[in-house]
Amino acid sequence: MKDPRVTIIMNKSVQSIKTILVVSADFSFRAKLRESLTADGYKVADAATQSEAIAILDKTAINAAFVDMEGMAAFELDLISYIRTTHRAEVVVLASINELEAAENARKNGASFYLVKPVQLSDLSAVLDKMLLRTERGKSQIELEQRVLNDLMAASPAMQKILRFAMKIAPTSSTVLIGGESGTGKEFFARIIHRMSQRNEGRFVAVNCGAIPDTLFESEFFGHKKGAFTGAERDKPGLVEEAHNGTLFLDEVGELSQSAQVKLLRFLQEREFRRVGDNVQRSVDVRVIAATNKDLKQLTEKGLFREDLFYRLNVFYLCQPPLRERKETIPNMVRLFVHKFNQLFDKNICRLSSAAENLIASYNYPGNIRELENIIEHAVVLAENDEITEKDLPESMLRGRLLLGSPEQLQTSASISQSSVSTLADVEREHINFVLGLTSHNYTDAAKKLGISRSTLWRKIKEYNLQNDGAES
C-alpha cells in the first residue's frame, strides 16, 4: 500500500513545488520546520539572519516566508517589505509574548499576520496551506480581471494601448497622474493600477480634493491628536495612514489650494507627517495616484498650481480620451452595464432594439462613461420585457436631436447635395412626426420629449397636418 504522504507529495509535484523561506536565529527550530515542510512537499530555504535571507531572495523565487523575531535584536522591518515587494509572497511573523509590539509593527509593514510562540509545526503547515490558497486565488482574480479588461477595450486600439501602459506601470510604486474629462473613468483606471500592483491587498483610499475645505485639509489628510482643537475628542488617523501599504487616490487634485499644495508636496517628498497637535513624526508606505480634469501644466504657467508638485505627481501620465472619441468601446460597455444592472435589479435584459442601438451609438455623451452607465441603468429599470427599446432611454437623449433614422437613411442624408437640403420647417415636421410615433401620439408625452408646451405642440400638429384620429390627447 502506498504511503498517503507520498501520494500528497506526488500530487503537489504534478502542479508546482512551492518554495518557502524560513528566517530564524534558532538553528534547531529551522531544522525542525525545514524537515516538516519538506515532508509536506515544499522546497525550503532557510537563513539565520536578515542579510542571509536577502542573499537568498536575490537568487531564489519564494512563495511564502516564516520570519522568527526571537534573537534578532537588530531586526529590520525592511526585510518584510522587501519580501512583499520583490516576491509578492505572504509573510508570517513568529513572536514571543514580549515581542507583540514589534510583531504588530511588522504586520503594518506588510506581514500577513503574526503567531505567538510556542507554535506547533502542524499549525504552521495548516497556516501555510491557507496562505498559498489565498495567493493563488488572488492571482487567478487578477488574471480574470485582465481578461475582462482586454475584452472590454478590445475594439479600441487607443484604449488597448492605455491598458497595456497601465498594466506595465502597475507593479511599481511610482506616482501616476491621470488626466481626462469628468466621467471618463479616471478612478476606474486608478483601481486597475492598484489591483494589478503589489499593494492589491492594501486599501484603496479615494478622496475628492475639491470636497475638503482648506481649513480641514491637514486634519483630514494627516489626522489629529485628541484635544488638538475644539471637537477633537479622540485621536484620529488621517487618510494617508488609512492607505498605508495601499494606494491613496487624489481625485481632482487641481482643486487644491496653494497652502494644501505645499503640505501635500512635503509629504510626497518625505513620506513623513505629523498629526495635527502631535509632536510624533510618522511615516507611511503609500502609493499616490492623482487625477484631474484640468490642464495642470497650464495651471502651473498661470501660477495656480505649484510646478514642483506637478512634477512630483507627473512621474507617469495617463490621458483618458472622452467617450465620443472612442465610441467603438460603447457596445462592450453597454453589455457590461446591462449585466451589472440585470443582477442588481433582478432583470433579464438580453438585447436592444435597433432604434435603441442607433440612438446609443449616435449620442455624444457629454457626461462620458458615467452618463452611459446612468443611461443603461435608467433603461434596464424601465424595460418591460427582455429588450431595451428607445422608449426606455432618457428623454434627454431625444431632446434637441434632429431626425433619427436607420443607418441607411443617415447615410443617404449625408450624401444629399446642398441644392436638395431640407428646409427647417421640413426638418421640424419630420422630427415632430417621429416623436409622435415614438409616444403613440400621446401629446403630453410628446410635448415633454420635445421640450415644448402642449399647446405649442398642438399648434404645430395642425400647422403640419399631423393629426391622428387614434391619438391620445
Coordinates of C-alpha atoms in Angstrom, one line a residue:
M1 CA 0.0 0.0 0.0
K2 CA 1.3 3.5 -0.8
D3 CA 2.2 5.9 1.9
P4 CA -0.6 8.6 1.9
R5 CA 2.1 11.2 2.4
V6 CA 3.9 10.1 -0.7
T7 CA 0.7 10.5 -2.6
I8 CA 0.4 14.0 -1.4
I9 CA 3.9 14.8 -2.4
M10 CA 3.3 13.4 -5.9
N11 CA 0.2 15.4 -6.3
K12 CA 1.9 18.6 -5.4
S13 CA 4.9 17.9 -7.7
V14 CA 2.4 17.5 -10.6
Q15 CA 1.5 21.1 -10.1
S16 CA 4.4 23.3 -9.0
I17 CA 6.6 22.9 -5.9
K18 CA 6.3 25.9 -3.7
T19 CA 9.4 27.4 -2.1
I20 CA 9.2 28.6 1.5
L21 CA 11.8 30.8 3.2
V22 CA 12.4 30.3 7.0
V23 CA 14.3 33.0 8.8
S24 CA 15.2 32.3 12.4
A25 CA 18.3 32.6 14.6
D26 CA 17.3 29.3 16.3
F27 CA 19.1 26.5 14.3
S28 CA 17.1 23.8 16.0
F29 CA 13.7 25.4 15.1
R30 CA 14.8 26.0 11.5
A31 CA 15.9 22.4 11.1
K32 CA 12.6 21.0 12.5
L33 CA 10.4 23.4 10.4
R34 CA 12.5 22.6 7.3
E35 CA 12.0 18.8 7.9
S36 CA 8.3 19.2 8.4
L37 CA 7.7 21.4 5.3
T38 CA 9.9 19.2 3.1
A39 CA 7.9 16.2 4.2
D40 CA 4.7 18.1 3.1
G41 CA 6.1 18.5 -0.4
Y42 CA 7.6 22.1 -0.1
K43 CA 11.0 23.2 -1.1
V44 CA 12.6 25.1 1.9
A45 CA 15.3 27.8 2.0
D46 CA 16.4 28.9 5.5
A47 CA 18.5 31.7 6.9
A48 CA 19.8 32.7 10.3
T49 CA 20.0 36.4 9.7
Q50 CA 18.4 39.1 7.6
S51 CA 21.4 39.5 5.4
E52 CA 21.4 35.8 4.7
A53 CA 17.7 36.0 3.9
I54 CA 18.2 38.8 1.4
A55 CA 21.0 36.9 -0.3
I56 CA 18.6 34.0 -0.8
L57 CA 15.9 36.3 -2.0
D58 CA 18.1 37.8 -4.6
K59 CA 18.7 34.4 -6.2
T60 CA 15.6 32.4 -5.4
A61 CA 11.9 33.0 -6.0
I62 CA 9.8 32.2 -2.9
N63 CA 6.1 31.8 -2.4
A64 CA 5.9 32.4 1.4
A65 CA 8.1 33.1 4.4
F66 CA 8.1 32.5 8.1
V67 CA 10.2 35.1 10.0
D68 CA 11.1 34.4 13.6
M69 CA 11.8 37.6 15.6
E70 CA 13.5 36.0 18.5
G71 CA 17.2 36.6 18.8
M72 CA 17.1 39.3 16.1
A73 CA 17.9 42.4 18.2
A74 CA 18.6 44.4 15.1
F75 CA 15.5 43.1 13.3
E76 CA 14.6 45.5 10.5
L77 CA 11.1 45.7 9.0
D78 CA 12.7 46.3 5.6
L79 CA 13.0 42.5 5.2
I80 CA 9.3 42.1 5.3
S81 CA 8.8 45.0 2.8
Y82 CA 11.5 43.5 0.6
I83 CA 9.8 40.1 0.6
R84 CA 6.4 41.7 -0.2
T85 CA 7.6 44.0 -3.0
T86 CA 10.1 41.8 -4.8
H87 CA 8.4 38.4 -4.5
R88 CA 4.8 39.3 -3.7
A89 CA 5.0 36.5 -1.1
E90 CA 2.9 36.1 2.1
V91 CA 4.9 36.6 5.3
V92 CA 4.1 35.2 8.8
V93 CA 5.9 36.6 11.8
L94 CA 6.6 34.4 14.8
A95 CA 6.9 36.3 18.0
S96 CA 7.1 35.7 21.8
I97 CA 4.7 37.4 24.2
N98 CA 7.3 40.1 24.8
E99 CA 7.6 40.9 21.1
L100 CA 4.0 41.7 20.3
E101 CA 4.5 45.4 19.7
A102 CA 7.3 44.6 17.2
A103 CA 5.1 42.0 15.6
E104 CA 2.3 44.4 15.2
N105 CA 4.7 46.9 13.5
A106 CA 5.7 44.0 11.2
R107 CA 2.1 43.4 10.3
K108 CA 1.7 47.1 9.5
N109 CA 4.7 46.9 7.2
G110 CA 3.3 44.1 5.1
A111 CA 3.3 40.8 7.1
S112 CA 0.1 38.9 6.6
F113 CA -0.3 38.2 10.4
Y114 CA 1.8 37.1 13.4
L115 CA 1.7 34.0 15.6
V116 CA 2.6 33.9 19.2
K117 CA 5.2 31.3 20.2
P118 CA 5.3 28.5 21.0
V119 CA 3.6 27.2 17.9
Q120 CA 3.0 23.6 16.7
L121 CA 4.6 22.7 13.4
S122 CA 1.3 21.2 12.3
D123 CA -0.3 24.6 12.9
L124 CA 2.4 26.3 10.7
S125 CA 1.7 23.8 7.9
A126 CA -2.1 24.5 8.1
V127 CA -1.5 28.2 8.0
L128 CA 0.8 27.9 5.0
D129 CA -1.7 25.9 3.0
K130 CA -4.4 28.6 3.6
M131 CA -2.0 31.4 2.7
L132 CA -0.9 29.8 -0.6
L133 CA -4.5 29.1 -1.5
R134 CA -5.4 32.7 -0.9
T135 CA -2.4 33.8 -3.0
E136 CA -3.4 31.5 -5.9
R137 CA -7.0 32.8 -5.7
G138 CA -5.6 36.4 -5.8
K139 CA -3.5 35.7 -8.9
S140 CA -6.5 34.0 -10.6
Q141 CA -8.6 37.0 -9.8
I142 CA -6.1 39.4 -11.3
E143 CA -5.8 37.2 -14.4
L144 CA -9.6 37.2 -14.8
E145 CA -9.7 41.0 -14.4
Q146 CA -7.0 41.4 -17.1
R147 CA -9.0 39.2 -19.5
V148 CA -12.2 41.2 -18.8
L149 CA -10.4 44.5 -19.3
N150 CA -8.8 43.3 -22.5
D151 CA -12.2 42.2 -23.8
L152 CA -13.8 45.5 -22.7
M153 CA -11.2 47.6 -24.6
A154 CA -10.6 45.1 -27.5
A155 CA -12.4 47.3 -30.1
S156 CA -10.3 50.4 -29.4
P157 CA -6.5 50.3 -30.2
A158 CA -6.1 53.6 -28.3
M159 CA -7.7 52.1 -25.1
Q160 CA -5.7 48.9 -25.5
K161 CA -2.5 51.0 -25.6
I162 CA -3.6 52.8 -22.4
L163 CA -4.5 49.5 -20.7
R164 CA -1.1 47.9 -21.6
F165 CA 0.7 51.0 -20.2
A166 CA -1.4 50.9 -17.0
M167 CA -0.5 47.2 -16.5
K168 CA 3.2 47.9 -17.2
I169 CA 3.5 50.6 -14.5
A170 CA 1.1 48.9 -12.0
P171 CA 3.8 46.7 -10.3
T172 CA 5.9 49.8 -9.5
S173 CA 5.4 52.2 -6.6
S174 CA 5.7 55.2 -8.9
T175 CA 3.3 58.1 -8.7
V176 CA 0.8 58.3 -11.5
L177 CA -1.2 61.3 -12.8
I178 CA -4.4 60.5 -14.8
G179 CA -6.0 63.2 -16.9
G180 CA -9.3 63.5 -18.8
E181 CA -12.8 64.9 -18.7
S182 CA -15.1 64.2 -15.8
G183 CA -16.7 60.7 -16.2
T184 CA -14.0 59.2 -18.5
G185 CA -13.1 56.5 -16.0
K186 CA -10.1 58.0 -14.2
E187 CA -10.8 56.3 -10.9
F188 CA -11.6 53.1 -12.7
F189 CA -8.1 53.1 -14.2
A190 CA -6.6 54.1 -10.8
R191 CA -8.3 51.0 -9.3
I192 CA -6.9 48.8 -12.1
I193 CA -3.4 50.0 -11.3
H194 CA -4.0 49.3 -7.6
R195 CA -5.4 45.8 -8.3
M196 CA -2.5 44.9 -10.6
S197 CA 0.1 46.2 -8.2
Q198 CA 1.9 44.5 -5.3
R199 CA -0.3 46.5 -3.0
N200 CA -3.5 44.9 -4.1
E201 CA -4.3 43.6 -0.6
G202 CA -3.8 47.1 0.9
R203 CA -6.6 49.6 0.9
F204 CA -7.5 51.8 -2.0
V205 CA -8.4 55.2 -0.3
A206 CA -10.1 57.7 -2.6
V207 CA -10.5 61.3 -1.7
N208 CA -12.1 64.2 -3.7
C209 CA -9.7 67.0 -3.2
G210 CA -12.3 69.6 -4.2
A211 CA -14.6 68.4 -1.4
I212 CA -12.2 69.1 1.5
P213 CA -12.3 72.7 2.9
D214 CA -8.8 74.2 3.1
T215 CA -9.1 74.6 6.9
L216 CA -9.6 70.8 7.3
F217 CA -7.1 69.6 4.8
E218 CA -4.3 68.9 7.3
S219 CA -6.6 67.1 9.7
E220 CA -8.3 65.0 7.0
F221 CA -5.0 64.0 5.3
F222 CA -2.7 63.6 8.3
G223 CA -5.1 63.1 11.2
H224 CA -5.2 64.8 14.6
K225 CA -4.4 64.2 18.2
K226 CA -7.1 64.3 20.9
G227 CA -7.6 67.9 22.1
A228 CA -5.8 69.4 19.2
F229 CA -8.8 71.6 18.5
T230 CA -12.4 72.0 19.6
G231 CA -14.3 68.8 18.8
A232 CA -11.1 66.6 18.6
E233 CA -12.4 64.2 21.2
R234 CA -10.1 61.3 20.3
D235 CA -7.0 60.6 18.3
K236 CA -7.9 60.2 14.6
P237 CA -5.7 58.8 11.9
G238 CA -5.7 60.6 8.6
L239 CA -6.2 59.4 5.0
V240 CA -2.5 58.7 4.4
E241 CA -2.5 56.3 7.4
E242 CA -5.6 54.6 6.2
A243 CA -3.8 54.0 2.9
H244 CA -0.6 52.5 4.5
N245 CA 0.7 49.7 2.3
G246 CA -2.0 50.6 -0.2
T247 CA -2.9 53.3 -2.6
L248 CA -4.1 56.9 -2.0
F249 CA -6.1 58.2 -4.9
L250 CA -6.3 62.0 -5.1
D251 CA -9.3 62.9 -7.3
E252 CA -9.4 66.4 -8.8
V253 CA -6.0 67.3 -7.4
G254 CA -6.1 70.5 -9.4
E255 CA -8.7 71.9 -6.9
L256 CA -6.2 72.0 -4.0
S257 CA -5.4 75.4 -2.6
Q258 CA -1.9 76.8 -2.6
S259 CA -1.4 76.0 1.1
A260 CA -2.7 72.5 0.7
Q261 CA -0.4 72.0 -2.2
V262 CA 2.6 72.9 -0.1
K263 CA 1.6 70.3 2.6
L264 CA 1.0 67.6 0.0
L265 CA 4.3 68.3 -1.7
R266 CA 6.2 68.0 1.6
F267 CA 4.5 64.6 2.3
L268 CA 5.3 63.4 -1.2
Q269 CA 9.0 64.3 -0.7
E270 CA 9.5 62.8 2.8
R271 CA 6.6 60.3 3.1
E272 CA 6.5 61.6 6.7
F273 CA 4.0 63.7 8.5
R274 CA 2.7 64.8 11.9
R275 CA -0.9 64.6 13.1
V276 CA -2.4 68.0 14.0
G277 CA -1.4 68.7 17.6
D278 CA 1.1 65.9 17.8
N279 CA 4.9 66.0 18.1
V280 CA 5.4 62.5 16.8
Q281 CA 6.9 62.2 13.3
R282 CA 5.2 59.3 11.5
S283 CA 5.9 57.6 8.2
V284 CA 3.8 55.5 5.9
D285 CA 4.3 53.4 2.8
V286 CA 1.7 54.6 0.2
R287 CA 1.4 54.9 -3.5
V288 CA -0.2 58.1 -4.7
I289 CA -2.3 58.2 -7.9
A290 CA -3.7 61.6 -8.7
A291 CA -6.4 62.6 -11.2
T292 CA -7.6 65.8 -12.7
N293 CA -9.9 67.2 -15.4
K294 CA -7.9 70.3 -15.7
D295 CA -4.7 71.1 -17.6
L296 CA -2.2 71.2 -14.7
K297 CA 0.6 72.3 -16.9
Q298 CA -1.4 75.3 -17.9
L299 CA -2.3 76.0 -14.3
T300 CA 1.4 76.0 -13.4
E301 CA 2.1 78.6 -16.1
K302 CA -0.6 80.8 -14.6
G303 CA 0.8 80.3 -11.1
L304 CA -2.3 78.5 -9.8
F305 CA -0.6 75.1 -9.3
R306 CA 2.9 74.5 -8.0
E307 CA 5.4 73.4 -10.6
D308 CA 7.4 71.3 -8.2
L309 CA 4.2 69.5 -7.1
F310 CA 3.2 68.9 -10.7
Y311 CA 6.5 67.2 -11.5
R312 CA 6.2 65.1 -8.3
L313 CA 2.7 63.9 -9.4
N314 CA 3.5 63.5 -13.1
V315 CA 6.0 60.7 -13.0
F316 CA 3.7 58.6 -15.3
Y317 CA 0.9 60.2 -17.1
L318 CA -2.3 58.5 -18.4
C319 CA -4.8 60.5 -20.5
Q320 CA -8.3 59.2 -20.7
P321 CA -10.0 60.2 -24.0
P322 CA -13.7 61.2 -23.9
L323 CA -16.2 58.6 -24.8
R324 CA -17.2 60.5 -28.0
E325 CA -13.6 59.8 -29.3
R326 CA -13.8 56.0 -28.6
K327 CA -17.3 55.1 -29.5
E328 CA -16.1 51.7 -30.7
T329 CA -16.0 50.6 -27.0
I330 CA -19.6 51.5 -26.3
P331 CA -21.2 48.1 -27.3
N332 CA -18.9 46.2 -24.9
M333 CA -19.6 48.7 -22.1
V334 CA -23.3 48.5 -22.7
R335 CA -23.1 44.7 -22.3
L336 CA -21.1 45.1 -19.1
F337 CA -23.6 47.6 -17.6
V338 CA -26.6 45.6 -18.7
H339 CA -25.2 42.6 -16.9
K340 CA -24.4 44.7 -13.8
F341 CA -28.0 46.1 -13.6
N342 CA -29.6 42.8 -14.5
Q343 CA -28.1 41.4 -11.4
L344 CA -28.8 44.4 -9.3
F345 CA -32.4 44.7 -10.2
D346 CA -33.1 41.0 -10.9
K347 CA -33.9 41.7 -14.5
N348 CA -33.3 39.6 -17.6
I349 CA -32.5 42.1 -20.4
C350 CA -30.8 40.3 -23.2
R351 CA -31.0 42.7 -26.2
L352 CA -31.5 46.2 -27.5
S353 CA -33.9 47.2 -30.3
S354 CA -32.3 48.5 -33.5
A355 CA -33.7 52.0 -32.7
A356 CA -32.2 52.0 -29.2
E357 CA -28.8 50.8 -30.6
N358 CA -28.8 53.6 -33.2
L359 CA -29.7 56.2 -30.5
I360 CA -27.0 55.0 -28.1
A361 CA -24.4 54.9 -31.0
S362 CA -25.2 58.4 -32.2
Y363 CA -25.4 60.2 -28.9
N364 CA -22.5 62.4 -28.0
Y365 CA -22.2 61.6 -24.2
P366 CA -21.1 65.0 -22.6
G367 CA -21.0 63.1 -19.3
N368 CA -18.8 60.3 -20.8
I369 CA -18.8 56.8 -19.3
R370 CA -20.6 57.9 -16.1
E371 CA -23.5 59.2 -18.2
L372 CA -23.6 56.0 -20.3
E373 CA -23.8 53.9 -17.1
N374 CA -26.7 56.1 -15.9
I375 CA -28.5 55.7 -19.2
I376 CA -28.3 51.9 -19.1
E377 CA -29.4 51.8 -15.5
H378 CA -32.4 54.0 -16.5
A379 CA -33.2 51.7 -19.4
V380 CA -32.9 48.5 -17.5
V381 CA -35.2 49.7 -14.8
L382 CA -37.9 50.8 -17.3
A383 CA -37.6 47.9 -19.8
E384 CA -40.8 45.9 -19.5
N385 CA -39.7 42.7 -21.2
D386 CA -36.2 41.3 -22.1
E387 CA -35.5 44.1 -24.6
I388 CA -34.4 47.7 -24.2
T389 CA -36.3 50.0 -26.6
E390 CA -35.8 53.7 -27.4
K391 CA -38.8 54.4 -25.1
D392 CA -36.7 53.1 -22.2
L393 CA -33.9 55.6 -22.8
P394 CA -33.8 59.0 -21.0
E395 CA -35.7 61.9 -22.7
S396 CA -32.5 64.0 -22.6
M397 CA -31.2 61.8 -25.4
L398 CA -34.0 62.8 -27.7
R399 CA -34.4 66.5 -26.7
G400 CA -32.9 68.8 -29.3
R401 CA -31.9 65.9 -31.6
L402 CA -32.8 66.0 -35.2
L403 CA -34.4 63.2 -37.2
L404 CA -33.4 59.8 -36.1
G405 CA -33.3 57.3 -38.9
S406 CA -31.8 53.9 -39.8
P407 CA -28.1 53.7 -40.8
E408 CA -29.2 53.6 -44.4
Q409 CA -31.3 56.8 -44.0
L410 CA -28.5 58.5 -42.2
Q411 CA -26.0 57.6 -45.0
T412 CA -28.4 58.8 -47.6
S413 CA -28.9 62.1 -45.7
A414 CA -25.2 62.6 -45.6
S415 CA -24.9 62.3 -49.3
I416 CA -27.6 64.8 -50.2
S417 CA -26.3 67.7 -52.2
Q418 CA -26.6 71.2 -51.0
S419 CA -29.2 72.0 -53.5
S420 CA -31.6 69.5 -52.0
V421 CA -31.1 70.3 -48.3
S422 CA -34.4 70.2 -46.4
T423 CA -35.9 73.4 -45.1
L424 CA -36.0 74.0 -41.3
A425 CA -39.8 73.5 -41.5
D426 CA -39.4 70.1 -43.2
V427 CA -36.9 69.0 -40.6
E428 CA -39.2 70.2 -37.7
R429 CA -42.2 68.5 -39.2
E430 CA -40.3 65.2 -39.6
H431 CA -38.9 65.3 -36.1
I432 CA -42.3 66.1 -34.5
N433 CA -43.8 63.3 -36.5
F434 CA -41.1 60.9 -35.3
V435 CA -41.7 61.8 -31.7
L436 CA -45.4 61.4 -32.1
G437 CA -44.9 57.9 -33.4
L438 CA -42.4 57.2 -30.6
T439 CA -45.1 58.1 -28.0
S440 CA -48.0 56.5 -29.8
H441 CA -49.4 60.0 -30.4
N442 CA -49.7 60.8 -26.7
Y443 CA -49.5 64.6 -26.9
T444 CA -48.5 65.1 -23.2
D445 CA -45.6 62.7 -23.5
A446 CA -44.5 64.0 -26.9
A447 CA -44.5 67.6 -25.6
K448 CA -42.3 66.6 -22.7
K449 CA -39.8 64.8 -25.0
L450 CA -39.7 67.8 -27.4
G451 CA -39.3 70.3 -24.6
I452 CA -42.3 72.4 -25.6
S453 CA -45.7 73.1 -24.1
R454 CA -48.7 71.0 -25.1
S455 CA -50.4 74.0 -26.7
T456 CA -47.4 74.7 -28.9
L457 CA -47.3 71.0 -29.9
W458 CA -51.0 71.1 -30.8
R459 CA -50.4 74.2 -32.9
K460 CA -47.5 72.6 -34.8
I461 CA -49.6 69.4 -35.3
K462 CA -52.3 71.5 -37.0
E463 CA -49.8 73.5 -38.9
Y464 CA -48.1 70.4 -40.4
N465 CA -51.3 68.4 -40.7
L466 CA -50.1 65.6 -38.4
Q467 CA -53.4 64.8 -36.7
N468 CA -54.2 61.2 -36.0
D469 CA -57.7 60.0 -35.3
G470 CA -56.5 57.5 -32.8
A471 CA -54.3 60.0 -30.9
E472 CA -54.5 60.0 -27.1
S473 CA -55.0 63.7 -26.4

